[in-house]
C-alpha positions as protocol buffer text, in pm:
chain_id: "A"
residue {
  index: 1
  type: UNK
  ca { x: -2592 y: -567 z: -3118 }
}
residue {
  index: 2
  type: UNK
  ca { x: -2347 y: -671 z: -2847 }
}
residue {
  index: 3
  type: UNK
  ca { x: -2351 y: -1004 z: -2691 }
}
residue {
  index: 4
  type: UNK
  ca { x: -2421 y: -982 z: -2260 }
}
residue {
  index: 5
  type: UNK
  ca { x: -2099 y: -1093 z: -2222 }
}
residue {
  index: 6
  type: UNK
  ca { x: -1931 y: -751 z: -2354 }
}
residue {
  index: 7
  type: UNK
  ca { x: -2116 y: -558 z: -2055 }
}
residue {
  index: 8
  type: UNK
  ca { x: -2136 y: -867 z: -1766 }
}
residue {
  index: 9
  type: UNK
  ca { x: -1780 y: -888 z: -1660 }
}
residue {
  index: 10
  type: UNK
  ca { x: -1688 y: -502 z: -1649 }
}
residue {
  index: 11
  type: UNK
  ca { x: -2024 y: -436 z: -1515 }
}
residue {
  index: 12
  type: UNK
  ca { x: -1918 y: -740 z: -1200 }
}
residue {
  index: 13
  type: UNK
  ca { x: -1619 y: -554 z: -1154 }
}
residue {
  index: 14
  type: UNK
  ca { x: -1731 y: -181 z: -1203 }
}
residue {
  index: 15
  type: UNK
  ca { x: -2003 y: -347 z: -885 }
}
residue {
  index: 16
  type: UNK
  ca { x: -1770 y: -495 z: -653 }
}
residue {
  index: 17
  type: UNK
  ca { x: -1508 y: -193 z: -687 }
}
residue {
  index: 18
  type: UNK
  ca { x: -1818 y: 65 z: -567 }
}
residue {
  index: 19
  type: UNK
  ca { x: -1933 y: -195 z: -258 }
}
residue {
  index: 20
  type: UNK
  ca { x: -1533 y: -246 z: -172 }
}
residue {
  index: 21
  type: UNK
  ca { x: -1496 y: 152 z: -183 }
}
residue {
  index: 22
  type: UNK
  ca { x: -1850 y: 258 z: 9 }
}
residue {
  index: 23
  type: UNK
  ca { x: -1776 y: 21 z: 224 }
}
residue {
  index: 24
  type: UNK
  ca { x: -1410 y: 115 z: 312 }
}
residue {
  index: 25
  type: UNK
  ca { x: -1576 y: 444 z: 309 }
}
residue {
  index: 26
  type: UNK
  ca { x: -1848 y: 360 z: 558 }
}
residue {
  index: 27
  type: UNK
  ca { x: -1552 y: 220 z: 822 }
}
residue {
  index: 28
  type: UNK
  ca { x: -1345 y: 546 z: 745 }
}
residue {
  index: 29
  type: UNK
  ca { x: -1647 y: 774 z: 860 }
}
residue {
  index: 30
  type: UNK
  ca { x: -1771 y: 620 z: 1133 }
}
residue {
  index: 31
  type: UNK
  ca { x: -1445 y: 489 z: 1290 }
}
residue {
  index: 32
  type: UNK
  ca { x: -1179 y: 736 z: 1259 }
}
residue {
  index: 33
  type: UNK
  ca { x: -1419 y: 1072 z: 1288 }
}
residue {
  index: 34
  type: UNK
  ca { x: -1243 y: 1366 z: 1249 }
}
residue {
  index: 35
  type: UNK
  ca { x: -946 y: 1307 z: 1478 }
}
residue {
  index: 36
  type: UNK
  ca { x: -863 y: 924 z: 1522 }
}
residue {
  index: 37
  type: UNK
  ca { x: -527 y: 842 z: 1280 }
}
residue {
  index: 38
  type: UNK
  ca { x: -487 y: 472 z: 1280 }
}
residue {
  index: 39
  type: UNK
  ca { x: -90 y: 426 z: 1223 }
}
residue {
  index: 40
  type: UNK
  ca { x: 1 y: 48 z: 1046 }
}
residue {
  index: 41
  type: UNK
  ca { x: 377 y: 71 z: 886 }
}
residue {
  index: 42
  type: UNK
  ca { x: 586 y: 292 z: 799 }
}
residue {
  index: 43
  type: UNK
  ca { x: 452 y: 576 z: 664 }
}
residue {
  index: 44
  type: UNK
  ca { x: 84 y: 412 z: 591 }
}
residue {
  index: 45
  type: UNK
  ca { x: -205 y: 524 z: 825 }
}
residue {
  index: 46
  type: UNK
  ca { x: -527 y: 579 z: 857 }
}
residue {
  index: 47
  type: UNK
  ca { x: -662 y: 904 z: 831 }
}
residue {
  index: 48
  type: UNK
  ca { x: -1008 y: 1094 z: 741 }
}
residue {
  index: 49
  type: UNK
  ca { x: -1059 y: 1369 z: 544 }
}
residue {
  index: 50
  type: UNK
  ca { x: -1265 y: 1511 z: 289 }
}
residue {
  index: 51
  type: UNK
  ca { x: -1200 y: 1622 z: -56 }
}
residue {
  index: 52
  type: UNK
  ca { x: -1445 y: 1824 z: -274 }
}
residue {
  index: 53
  type: UNK
  ca { x: -1196 y: 1894 z: -550 }
}
residue {
  index: 54
  type: UNK
  ca { x: -1040 y: 1652 z: -807 }
}
residue {
  index: 55
  type: UNK
  ca { x: -744 y: 1472 z: -776 }
}
residue {
  index: 56
  type: UNK
  ca { x: -443 y: 1584 z: -497 }
}
residue {
  index: 57
  type: UNK
  ca { x: -706 y: 1808 z: -387 }
}
residue {
  index: 58
  type: UNK
  ca { x: -727 y: 2024 z: -716 }
}
residue {
  index: 59
  type: UNK
  ca { x: -994 y: 2230 z: -821 }
}
residue {
  index: 60
  type: UNK
  ca { x: -1165 y: 2281 z: -413 }
}
residue {
  index: 61
  type: UNK
  ca { x: -1572 y: 2398 z: -510 }
}
residue {
  index: 62
  type: UNK
  ca { x: -1545 y: 2235 z: -902 }
}
residue {
  index: 63
  type: UNK
  ca { x: -1747 y: 1954 z: -696 }
}
residue {
  index: 64
  type: UNK
  ca { x: -2054 y: 1969 z: -908 }
}
residue {
  index: 65
  type: UNK
  ca { x: -1839 y: 2023 z: -1237 }
}
residue {
  index: 66
  type: UNK
  ca { x: -1600 y: 1723 z: -1151 }
}
residue {
  index: 67
  type: UNK
  ca { x: -1939 y: 1498 z: -1050 }
}
residue {
  index: 68
  type: UNK
  ca { x: -2122 y: 1613 z: -1414 }
}
residue {
  index: 69
  type: UNK
  ca { x: -1782 y: 1490 z: -1615 }
}
residue {
  index: 70
  type: UNK
  ca { x: -1748 y: 1200 z: -1375 }
}
residue {
  index: 71
  type: UNK
  ca { x: -2099 y: 1112 z: -1445 }
}
residue {
  index: 72
  type: UNK
  ca { x: -2028 y: 1172 z: -1879 }
}
residue {
  index: 73
  type: UNK
  ca { x: -1700 y: 965 z: -1826 }
}
residue {
  index: 74
  type: UNK
  ca { x: -1905 y: 637 z: -1674 }
}
residue {
  index: 75
  type: UNK
  ca { x: -2183 y: 718 z: -1941 }
}
residue {
  index: 76
  type: UNK
  ca { x: -1928 y: 686 z: -2219 }
}
residue {
  index: 77
  type: UNK
  ca { x: -1736 y: 339 z: -2050 }
}
residue {
  index: 78
  type: UNK
  ca { x: -2073 y: 184 z: -2055 }
}
residue {
  index: 79
  type: UNK
  ca { x: -2142 y: 281 z: -2409 }
}
residue {
  index: 80
  type: UNK
  ca { x: -1800 y: 192 z: -2512 }
}
residue {
  index: 81
  type: UNK
  ca { x: -1836 y: -202 z: -2373 }
}
residue {
  index: 82
  type: UNK
  ca { x: -2068 y: -244 z: -2663 }
}
residue {
  index: 83
  type: UNK
  ca { x: -1746 y: -442 z: -2828 }
}
residue {
  index: 84
  type: UNK
  ca { x: -1595 y: -715 z: -2711 }
}
residue {
  index: 85
  type: UNK
  ca { x: -1263 y: -650 z: -2589 }
}
residue {
  index: 86
  type: UNK
  ca { x: -917 y: -800 z: -2469 }
}
residue {
  index: 87
  type: UNK
  ca { x: -906 y: -930 z: -2056 }
}
residue {
  index: 88
  type: UNK
  ca { x: -726 y: -653 z: -1960 }
}
residue {
  index: 89
  type: UNK
  ca { x: -897 y: -355 z: -2137 }
}
residue {
  index: 90
  type: UNK
  ca { x: -1243 y: -525 z: -1984 }
}
residue {
  index: 91
  type: UNK
  ca { x: -1056 y: -545 z: -1641 }
}
residue {
  index: 92
  type: UNK
  ca { x: -955 y: -173 z: -1675 }
}
residue {
  index: 93
  type: UNK
  ca { x: -1287 y: -63 z: -1797 }
}
residue {
  index: 94
  type: UNK
  ca { x: -1456 y: -248 z: -1507 }
}
residue {
  index: 95
  type: UNK
  ca { x: -1217 y: -62 z: -1257 }
}
residue {
  index: 96
  type: UNK
  ca { x: -1244 y: 248 z: -1388 }
}
residue {
  index: 97
  type: UNK
  ca { x: -1621 y: 279 z: -1357 }
}
residue {
  index: 98
  type: UNK
  ca { x: -1628 y: 118 z: -1075 }
}
residue {
  index: 99
  type: UNK
  ca { x: -1400 y: 386 z: -913 }
}
residue {
  index: 100
  type: UNK
  ca { x: -1561 y: 624 z: -1114 }
}
residue {
  index: 101
  type: UNK
  ca { x: -1902 y: 612 z: -954 }
}
residue {
  index: 102
  type: UNK
  ca { x: -1764 y: 568 z: -568 }
}
residue {
  index: 103
  type: UNK
  ca { x: -1675 y: 870 z: -592 }
}
residue {
  index: 104
  type: UNK
  ca { x: -1975 y: 984 z: -777 }
}
residue {
  index: 105
  type: UNK
  ca { x: -2166 y: 821 z: -517 }
}
residue {
  index: 106
  type: UNK
  ca { x: -1968 y: 1035 z: -269 }
}
residue {
  index: 107
  type: UNK
  ca { x: -2047 y: 1348 z: -438 }
}
residue {
  index: 108
  type: UNK
  ca { x: -2411 y: 1258 z: -491 }
}
residue {
  index: 109
  type: UNK
  ca { x: -2495 y: 1135 z: -103 }
}
residue {
  index: 110
  type: UNK
  ca { x: -2228 y: 1269 z: 145 }
}
residue {
  index: 111
  type: UNK
  ca { x: -2264 y: 1667 z: 126 }
}
residue {
  index: 112
  type: UNK
  ca { x: -2592 y: 1871 z: 267 }
}
residue {
  index: 113
  type: UNK
  ca { x: -2602 y: 2186 z: 47 }
}
residue {
  index: 114
  type: UNK
  ca { x: -2763 y: 1947 z: -262 }
}
residue {
  index: 115
  type: UNK
  ca { x: -2735 y: 1778 z: -548 }
}
residue {
  index: 116
  type: UNK
  ca { x: -2338 y: 1721 z: -619 }
}
residue {
  index: 117
  type: UNK
  ca { x: -2220 y: 1884 z: -353 }
}
residue {
  index: 118
  type: UNK
  ca { x: -2100 y: 1624 z: -138 }
}
residue {
  index: 119
  type: UNK
  ca { x: -1697 y: 1575 z: -28 }
}
residue {
  index: 120
  type: UNK
  ca { x: -1544 y: 1249 z: -139 }
}
residue {
  index: 121
  type: UNK
  ca { x: -1389 y: 1079 z: 178 }
}
residue {
  index: 122
  type: UNK
  ca { x: -1077 y: 992 z: 143 }
}
residue {
  index: 123
  type: UNK
  ca { x: -861 y: 781 z: 445 }
}
residue {
  index: 124
  type: UNK
  ca { x: -579 y: 595 z: 326 }
}
residue {
  index: 125
  type: UNK
  ca { x: -245 y: 845 z: 408 }
}
residue {
  index: 126
  type: UNK
  ca { x: 87 y: 749 z: 332 }
}
residue {
  index: 127
  type: UNK
  ca { x: 182 y: 1105 z: 458 }
}
residue {
  index: 128
  type: UNK
  ca { x: 421 y: 1149 z: 154 }
}
residue {
  index: 129
  type: UNK
  ca { x: 162 y: 1125 z: -140 }
}
residue {
  index: 130
  type: UNK
  ca { x: -219 y: 1272 z: -187 }
}
residue {
  index: 131
  type: UNK
  ca { x: -467 y: 1111 z: 66 }
}
residue {
  index: 132
  type: UNK
  ca { x: -704 y: 892 z: -153 }
}
residue {
  index: 133
  type: UNK
  ca { x: -967 y: 570 z: -151 }
}
residue {
  index: 134
  type: UNK
  ca { x: -1025 y: 265 z: -244 }
}
residue {
  index: 135
  type: UNK
  ca { x: -1193 y: 384 z: -586 }
}
residue {
  index: 136
  type: UNK
  ca { x: -886 y: 599 z: -658 }
}
residue {
  index: 137
  type: UNK
  ca { x: -670 y: 326 z: -645 }
}
residue {
  index: 138
  type: UNK
  ca { x: -939 y: 98 z: -910 }
}
residue {
  index: 139
  type: UNK
  ca { x: -916 y: 459 z: -1115 }
}
residue {
  index: 140
  type: UNK
  ca { x: -575 y: 464 z: -1139 }
}
residue {
  index: 141
  type: UNK
  ca { x: -524 y: 83 z: -1196 }
}
residue {
  index: 142
  type: UNK
  ca { x: -802 y: 86 z: -1431 }
}
residue {
  index: 143
  type: UNK
  ca { x: -638 y: 363 z: -1617 }
}
residue {
  index: 144
  type: UNK
  ca { x: -292 y: 174 z: -1638 }
}
residue {
  index: 145
  type: UNK
  ca { x: -462 y: -166 z: -1734 }
}
residue {
  index: 146
  type: UNK
  ca { x: -641 y: 6 z: -2032 }
}
residue {
  index: 147
  type: UNK
  ca { x: -267 y: 109 z: -2146 }
}
residue {
  index: 148
  type: UNK
  ca { x: -136 y: -196 z: -2135 }
}
């Protein structure tokens, strides 16, 4: 039986990512609306967009399938936490789980057409890179941490 410590840190990281992600998305939806853009520095701006596909806007219309795959990945990652891992791996797993869960929450609850019909809220826009969100950053950083 794995120790509680094998689960605690990645789950706390994942929960923190979900909270920060959902708060940021709530701010974006309520503050940016459909026509407001906030220019920050250089090409960085906040610009509200909704993505019902996957990364980089690919797979439009496949939201339910993407949601099912995300659920399977989250469950797999949670099950894999049963073994003790390196600190970098623990952080990476927490970031991956939290990021995947943050975007899955959008797919579950940000649509009017049924389960997994919602679109992911994106709002961080460099204008030369696809628009993304906090959950996307967590998934990317988690993948890098696991690769290292």
